[in-house]
Amino acid sequence: MVDLKEQVEASPVKIIWTKFRSQRSVRWSLRILYFFLFLALFGDFIANEKPIFCQINGETSFPIFRSYGVKLGLSDWKEPFLRVDDWRTLEYEKVVFAPIPYSSTTIDFRNSFSSPVGDQRLPAPRFRHVLGTDELGRDVAAGMVAGARIAILVGLLSMGIATLIGIFLGSLAGFFGDRELKLPWIRIVLVLLFGFLGLFWAFSSRSGKIQQASLEGHLLSTLLLSLGIWAIVITIGYGLSRLLELVPAFRRRIVFPIDLLVVRLIEIIQSIPALLLLLSVAAIIRRPNIFYIMVLIGLIRWTSIAQFVRAELLRIREREYIDAARVMGFPRRRILIRHALPNALGPVLITIAFGIAAAILIEASLSFLGIGLSAQDVTWGSMLNMARRNFTAWWLAVLPGVAIFLMVTIFNLLGQGLTDSLDLK
Amino acid sequence: MGRYVLRRILIFLPVLVIISMITFWLSEQAPGDRVEDLCGEGLSRLEYDRCARLYGYDKAPFYFSIHPAAYPDTLYHFVRPQREKRVLGLVRKTGAWPPVASYEHSLWNLETSLNQLPDSVDKQVQIDLNNIYTSLQLTSDLLRIDREITSMEALVAGFDPAYPLKAEVQKLRSSLNDMPDTPDSWAMYIPKFVWHGFDNRYHAWFSRFIRLDFGTSVKDHQPVSRKMGKALFWTLLLNGLSFFFAFLIAIPVGVRAALKANGRFDRFSSGFFFMLFSLPRFWIATILMVFFTTGYYGAWMDIFPSIGLGDISPDDPFWSRFWERGGHLILPVFCQTYGMLAFITRQMRGGMLGTIRKDYIRTARAKGLPENNVIWKHAFRNALFPMITIFASIIPGAIAGSVIIEVIFAIPGMGQLMFESIFSNDWSVLFAGLMLGAFLTLVGVLVADLLYAWVDPNVRFANDLKSEANG
């Protein structure tokens, strides 16, 4: 009796979640994902050349915590930690190292291409490179942890950007189509005009600063500021048009063919092979940084999300409950956001899951090719690339590849599991 | 049909043009001095100008430009990136073009008059003057310019007034004094539209691209199209073989999986292909190369020839060349094939599942036709139609895959050519490749759409009806 009541009252989200979790492949994928998330979040305490806790000359300190403070500019290094060449060989009285006593960037030049099972030249057995080293003597285990962080970041950041753009454009195109988006002509004119002016002020007038930034390596923040300026200018244009719309002459509505524009834009982006585009763009950036690649992937990969949202909304907008909402006189924005979009989110989640897998794969391919990485970035792809320089280093050929494979597979499986639990084709 | 084709091509063309504009814009952003890349460094002024004219770099980049009103209309005349950067830096700081122009003019004449200095002038003074001139060339910092001009004035103070140098230094000073030092002038925030006409670089680049002339490679001064022609052969061979094997395996598996949907074979094959789909190609390629092309891990594992295409001379008999090349192609083709398998099998299974539920299949069975006949003659044929679109959707993936595979296995195809062009700043190769990749993708989609409309009248009639309703 109680069970039945619970079932009736359970929310659809809960039903889907239960169905989702009940699949064995999903449970395993989630477990592996949690493991990678753990590595990504606590990577600094899992693999670090600095000790977590140590005591020197009677003074205790927590170097890993301190390094956070130093990065934020709140603290700085004092003797004996100033200019440490090798954290392993300081004269500690007490010390607790991270489980992997190396950072991904630590160079142990006495151990180039050390095998995990062979001899290693170490100050103490505790410092064994359990998964071997690469050409420069960087610890593979620490690299695996750093790679997990990069892979998770790629998934989050690029798919975050892609989802925002994809849902925005896809829902506009699908919900309004070519004929339904009727706007006051003054609003179209002003938003387009201010959009152009904003672009000009944000990028053309600031081109000197942007160029400077790209040479000094803080391009991303400068471009973000430019985008902010653009957004503000457009908002001003929008506000101005709302003001002018008080005059009836400006209020005449004309049709804005949003669907046509979005579909053509998707077609353009999809016909440029993504990897080639990324290669070309990464090649012309003077100071490479892994974050540029993440943003670029996001800017390219939104198209499939937009297509799915558009297709879903084309279907949903014909439903009776949307008609009902229209008859009740709700504003269209509210119908779109409150009634139509939530029902389109299922397929979007599926595309996001597959999209994360694809984004991780693209990033790994690029760093495997050695494109778009700065010299100190260590990713799974760049470690795999090292295997090509030395065919005897099987650990470099196997381990990062397994990690990429796992990461890609679990997101594909999660996507598959979502498809099955949402009862969609 | 004719109307549909026309409409489809009318969509194709603007998309192609927009992509070409994006590509051209990207290529303009590439670092380095294009003229020096092509004609060598350390050119004299005259040689530099001649080279720039020869390759069209003295022209405007595009039909029009929209730039801050403070900029000169003919900014593209400053071909040298160093010079353009200096001029732009000065204009951005001062917001006034005329004094910057006269400063530039004096700086330009300064070099001539520096070279005309008689030998009677002290060698050390000449060296100092040249050093100052060099540092003036590199800077757009007003304070530093002021300092450099002051020291130059001290050096030329004792010169005979007949030397043109003295007058030029004075002109430099006066144009510097004319520059207002309001850092952010309003003229930077006024957009200005300038029409450059059809005689521009983009126009020339795109018209050459259509005629398959992709420019000159800076690496060996060969035409890019010739290099690409050679490379394209290997890429097409690699992908052609991979397509062939992929369809050879995927079609029977897909059909069988569909006939016994959710049976044991279906579940096993979909699981297996799903796993293959998740296996990164570059990983499998690395593993195969590391373990199976060398004898490090036991002599018996040295199965496949190492990377590259092997050493053969054209005098060898055909079959020995054939086996040598073939042996080197096994691993690349394998890696390229398995990546496509999952997708094609899935499509085939889906298409077949759709058709065998149709009424005409039931009719065929009810008529008592043999099962084989029903499947292959009636169902399979109709299920093949949707496969046409697959070609189109595989092309971008195949291009991306072949970049990685060619780089790993050192096959001199398009992918490797583009990859290497990145490291040798051979931008004309890189962006011609990008454009070509986009063009192939677009044509693939176009051809697939047209073929689909040809075999399935529903598509073109639906479109015609829609266009009539719209129009």
mmCIF file of C-alpha atoms in Angstrom, chain B residues 257-403:
data_model
loop_
_atom_site.group_PDB
_atom_site.id
_atom_site.type_symbol
_atom_site.label_atom_id
_atom_site.label_comp_id
_atom_site.label_asym_id
_atom_site.label_seq_id
_atom_site.Cartn_x
_atom_site.Cartn_y
_atom_site.Cartn_z
ATOM 1 C CA ALA B 257 21.767 -7.515 -35.865
ATOM 2 C CA ALA B 258 18.581 -5.948 -37.165
ATOM 3 C CA LEU B 259 17.029 -9.240 -38.231
ATOM 4 C CA LYS B 260 17.382 -10.647 -34.749
ATOM 5 C CA ALA B 261 17.017 -7.388 -32.881
ATOM 6 C CA ASN B 262 17.847 -7.693 -29.175
ATOM 7 C CA GLY B 263 19.022 -11.227 -29.759
ATOM 8 C CA ARG B 264 22.367 -12.485 -28.564
ATOM 9 C CA PHE B 265 24.242 -11.461 -31.695
ATOM 10 C CA ASP B 266 22.710 -7.989 -31.613
ATOM 11 C CA ARG B 267 23.612 -7.392 -27.993
ATOM 12 C CA PHE B 268 27.120 -8.733 -28.408
ATOM 13 C CA SER B 269 27.888 -6.793 -31.581
ATOM 14 C CA SER B 270 26.472 -3.519 -30.289
ATOM 15 C CA GLY B 271 28.425 -3.863 -27.054
ATOM 16 C CA PHE B 272 31.600 -4.706 -28.937
ATOM 17 C CA PHE B 273 31.283 -1.839 -31.397
ATOM 18 C CA PHE B 274 30.382 0.526 -28.598
ATOM 19 C CA MET B 275 33.678 -0.343 -26.954
ATOM 20 C CA LEU B 276 35.572 0.121 -30.233
ATOM 21 C CA PHE B 277 33.880 3.507 -30.603
ATOM 22 C CA SER B 278 35.247 4.612 -27.226
ATOM 23 C CA LEU B 279 38.787 3.441 -27.959
ATOM 24 C CA PRO B 280 40.741 6.516 -29.031
ATOM 25 C CA ARG B 281 42.337 5.892 -32.408
ATOM 26 C CA PHE B 282 45.581 7.587 -31.476
ATOM 27 C CA TRP B 283 45.906 5.311 -28.460
ATOM 28 C CA ILE B 284 45.355 2.084 -30.367
ATOM 29 C CA ALA B 285 47.710 3.328 -33.071
ATOM 30 C CA THR B 286 50.392 4.097 -30.464
ATOM 31 C CA ILE B 287 49.929 0.728 -28.780
ATOM 32 C CA LEU B 288 50.147 -1.147 -32.079
ATOM 33 C CA MET B 289 53.196 0.830 -33.072
ATOM 34 C CA VAL B 290 54.966 0.429 -29.731
ATOM 35 C CA PHE B 291 54.312 -3.273 -29.322
ATOM 36 C CA PHE B 292 54.048 -4.713 -32.815
ATOM 37 C CA THR B 293 56.512 -2.872 -35.014
ATOM 38 C CA THR B 294 59.654 -3.492 -32.988
ATOM 39 C CA GLY B 295 61.345 -6.434 -31.348
ATOM 40 C CA TYR B 296 61.715 -4.864 -27.894
ATOM 41 C CA TYR B 297 59.052 -7.048 -26.370
ATOM 42 C CA GLY B 298 60.157 -10.320 -27.939
ATOM 43 C CA ALA B 299 61.093 -11.048 -31.527
ATOM 44 C CA TRP B 300 57.743 -12.663 -32.320
ATOM 45 C CA MET B 301 55.922 -9.377 -31.716
ATOM 46 C CA ASP B 302 57.826 -7.617 -34.506
ATOM 47 C CA ILE B 303 55.013 -8.408 -36.928
ATOM 48 C CA PHE B 304 54.441 -5.224 -38.849
ATOM 49 C CA PRO B 305 56.913 -3.013 -40.689
ATOM 50 C CA SER B 306 57.867 0.166 -38.911
ATOM 51 C CA ILE B 307 56.330 3.550 -39.664
ATOM 52 C CA GLY B 308 56.547 5.309 -42.997
ATOM 53 C CA LEU B 309 55.777 3.794 -46.367
ATOM 54 C CA GLY B 310 58.889 1.715 -46.739
ATOM 55 C CA ASP B 311 61.910 2.061 -48.989
ATOM 56 C CA ILE B 312 61.196 1.137 -52.526
ATOM 57 C CA SER B 313 62.667 2.182 -55.806
ATOM 58 C CA PRO B 314 60.450 2.640 -58.846
ATOM 59 C CA ASP B 315 62.526 0.009 -60.670
ATOM 60 C CA ASP B 316 61.292 -2.783 -58.413
ATOM 61 C CA PRO B 317 58.738 -5.111 -59.941
ATOM 62 C CA PHE B 318 55.154 -4.026 -59.383
ATOM 63 C CA TRP B 319 54.249 -6.820 -57.003
ATOM 64 C CA SER B 320 57.166 -6.272 -54.671
ATOM 65 C CA ARG B 321 56.304 -2.585 -54.521
ATOM 66 C CA PHE B 322 52.682 -3.542 -53.944
ATOM 67 C CA TRP B 323 53.466 -5.825 -51.010
ATOM 68 C CA GLU B 324 55.884 -3.337 -49.470
ATOM 69 C CA ARG B 325 53.369 -0.494 -49.569
ATOM 70 C CA GLY B 326 50.535 -2.814 -48.569
ATOM 71 C CA GLY B 327 52.405 -4.042 -45.526
ATOM 72 C CA HIS B 328 52.987 -0.498 -44.376
ATOM 73 C CA LEU B 329 49.338 0.388 -44.870
ATOM 74 C CA ILE B 330 47.874 -2.480 -42.778
ATOM 75 C CA LEU B 331 48.069 -0.750 -39.390
ATOM 76 C CA PRO B 332 46.945 2.719 -40.540
ATOM 77 C CA VAL B 333 44.002 1.286 -42.475
ATOM 78 C CA PHE B 334 43.059 -0.899 -39.516
ATOM 79 C CA CYS B 335 43.051 2.073 -37.130
ATOM 80 C CA GLN B 336 41.086 4.227 -39.520
ATOM 81 C CA THR B 337 38.566 1.439 -40.217
ATOM 82 C CA TYR B 338 37.666 0.424 -36.703
ATOM 83 C CA GLY B 339 36.793 3.983 -35.763
ATOM 84 C CA MET B 340 34.071 4.117 -38.421
ATOM 85 C CA LEU B 341 32.655 0.657 -37.736
ATOM 86 C CA ALA B 342 30.434 1.451 -34.781
ATOM 87 C CA PHE B 343 28.718 4.334 -36.517
ATOM 88 C CA ILE B 344 28.085 2.565 -39.825
ATOM 89 C CA THR B 345 26.864 -0.624 -38.147
ATOM 90 C CA ARG B 346 24.447 1.336 -36.014
ATOM 91 C CA GLN B 347 23.071 3.188 -39.014
ATOM 92 C CA MET B 348 22.711 -0.021 -41.014
ATOM 93 C CA ARG B 349 20.949 -1.753 -38.143
ATOM 94 C CA GLY B 350 18.614 1.206 -37.660
ATOM 95 C CA GLY B 351 17.815 1.470 -41.374
ATOM 96 C CA MET B 352 17.157 -2.264 -41.656
ATOM 97 C CA LEU B 353 14.979 -2.307 -38.526
ATOM 98 C CA GLY B 354 12.899 0.473 -40.028
ATOM 99 C CA THR B 355 12.326 -1.329 -43.319
ATOM 100 C CA ILE B 356 11.591 -4.860 -42.139
ATOM 101 C CA ARG B 357 8.600 -3.570 -40.202
ATOM 102 C CA LYS B 358 7.120 -2.012 -43.328
ATOM 103 C CA ASP B 359 3.959 -3.372 -44.917
ATOM 104 C CA TYR B 360 5.565 -4.290 -48.214
ATOM 105 C CA ILE B 361 7.925 -6.652 -46.411
ATOM 106 C CA ARG B 362 4.979 -8.340 -44.768
ATOM 107 C CA THR B 363 3.354 -8.548 -48.188
ATOM 108 C CA ALA B 364 6.481 -10.075 -49.681
ATOM 109 C CA ARG B 365 6.598 -12.662 -46.909
ATOM 110 C CA ALA B 366 2.873 -13.349 -47.250
ATOM 111 C CA LYS B 367 3.365 -13.925 -50.973
ATOM 112 C CA GLY B 368 5.654 -16.759 -49.930
ATOM 113 C CA LEU B 369 8.881 -15.323 -51.285
ATOM 114 C CA PRO B 370 11.980 -17.042 -49.919
ATOM 115 C CA GLU B 371 13.315 -15.298 -46.815
ATOM 116 C CA ASN B 372 16.670 -14.532 -48.442
ATOM 117 C CA ASN B 373 14.920 -12.863 -51.325
ATOM 118 C CA VAL B 374 12.785 -10.775 -48.960
ATOM 119 C CA ILE B 375 15.754 -9.613 -46.951
ATOM 120 C CA TRP B 376 18.275 -8.817 -49.633
ATOM 121 C CA LYS B 377 16.064 -7.820 -52.542
ATOM 122 C CA HIS B 378 13.278 -5.966 -50.778
ATOM 123 C CA ALA B 379 14.380 -4.867 -47.343
ATOM 124 C CA PHE B 380 18.113 -4.354 -47.826
ATOM 125 C CA ARG B 381 17.785 -2.215 -50.933
ATOM 126 C CA ASN B 382 15.443 0.175 -49.246
ATOM 127 C CA ALA B 383 17.519 0.223 -46.086
ATOM 128 C CA LEU B 384 20.549 1.246 -48.128
ATOM 129 C CA PHE B 385 19.100 4.612 -49.113
ATOM 130 C CA PRO B 386 19.673 6.270 -45.744
ATOM 131 C CA MET B 387 23.248 4.992 -45.880
ATOM 132 C CA ILE B 388 23.904 7.578 -48.581
ATOM 133 C CA THR B 389 23.852 10.305 -45.967
ATOM 134 C CA ILE B 390 26.465 8.418 -43.976
ATOM 135 C CA PHE B 391 29.155 9.297 -46.477
ATOM 136 C CA ALA B 392 28.531 12.939 -45.760
ATOM 137 C CA SER B 393 28.566 12.626 -42.004
ATOM 138 C CA ILE B 394 31.708 10.489 -41.967
ATOM 139 C CA ILE B 395 33.853 12.922 -43.956
ATOM 140 C CA PRO B 396 34.747 15.345 -41.094
ATOM 141 C CA GLY B 397 35.582 12.423 -38.829
ATOM 142 C CA ALA B 398 37.676 10.810 -41.538
ATOM 143 C CA ILE B 399 39.607 14.034 -42.088
ATOM 144 C CA ALA B 400 40.306 14.399 -38.370
ATOM 145 C CA GLY B 401 41.183 10.726 -38.030
ATOM 146 C CA SER B 402 43.534 10.756 -40.958
ATOM 147 C CA VAL B 403 45.472 13.718 -39.528
#
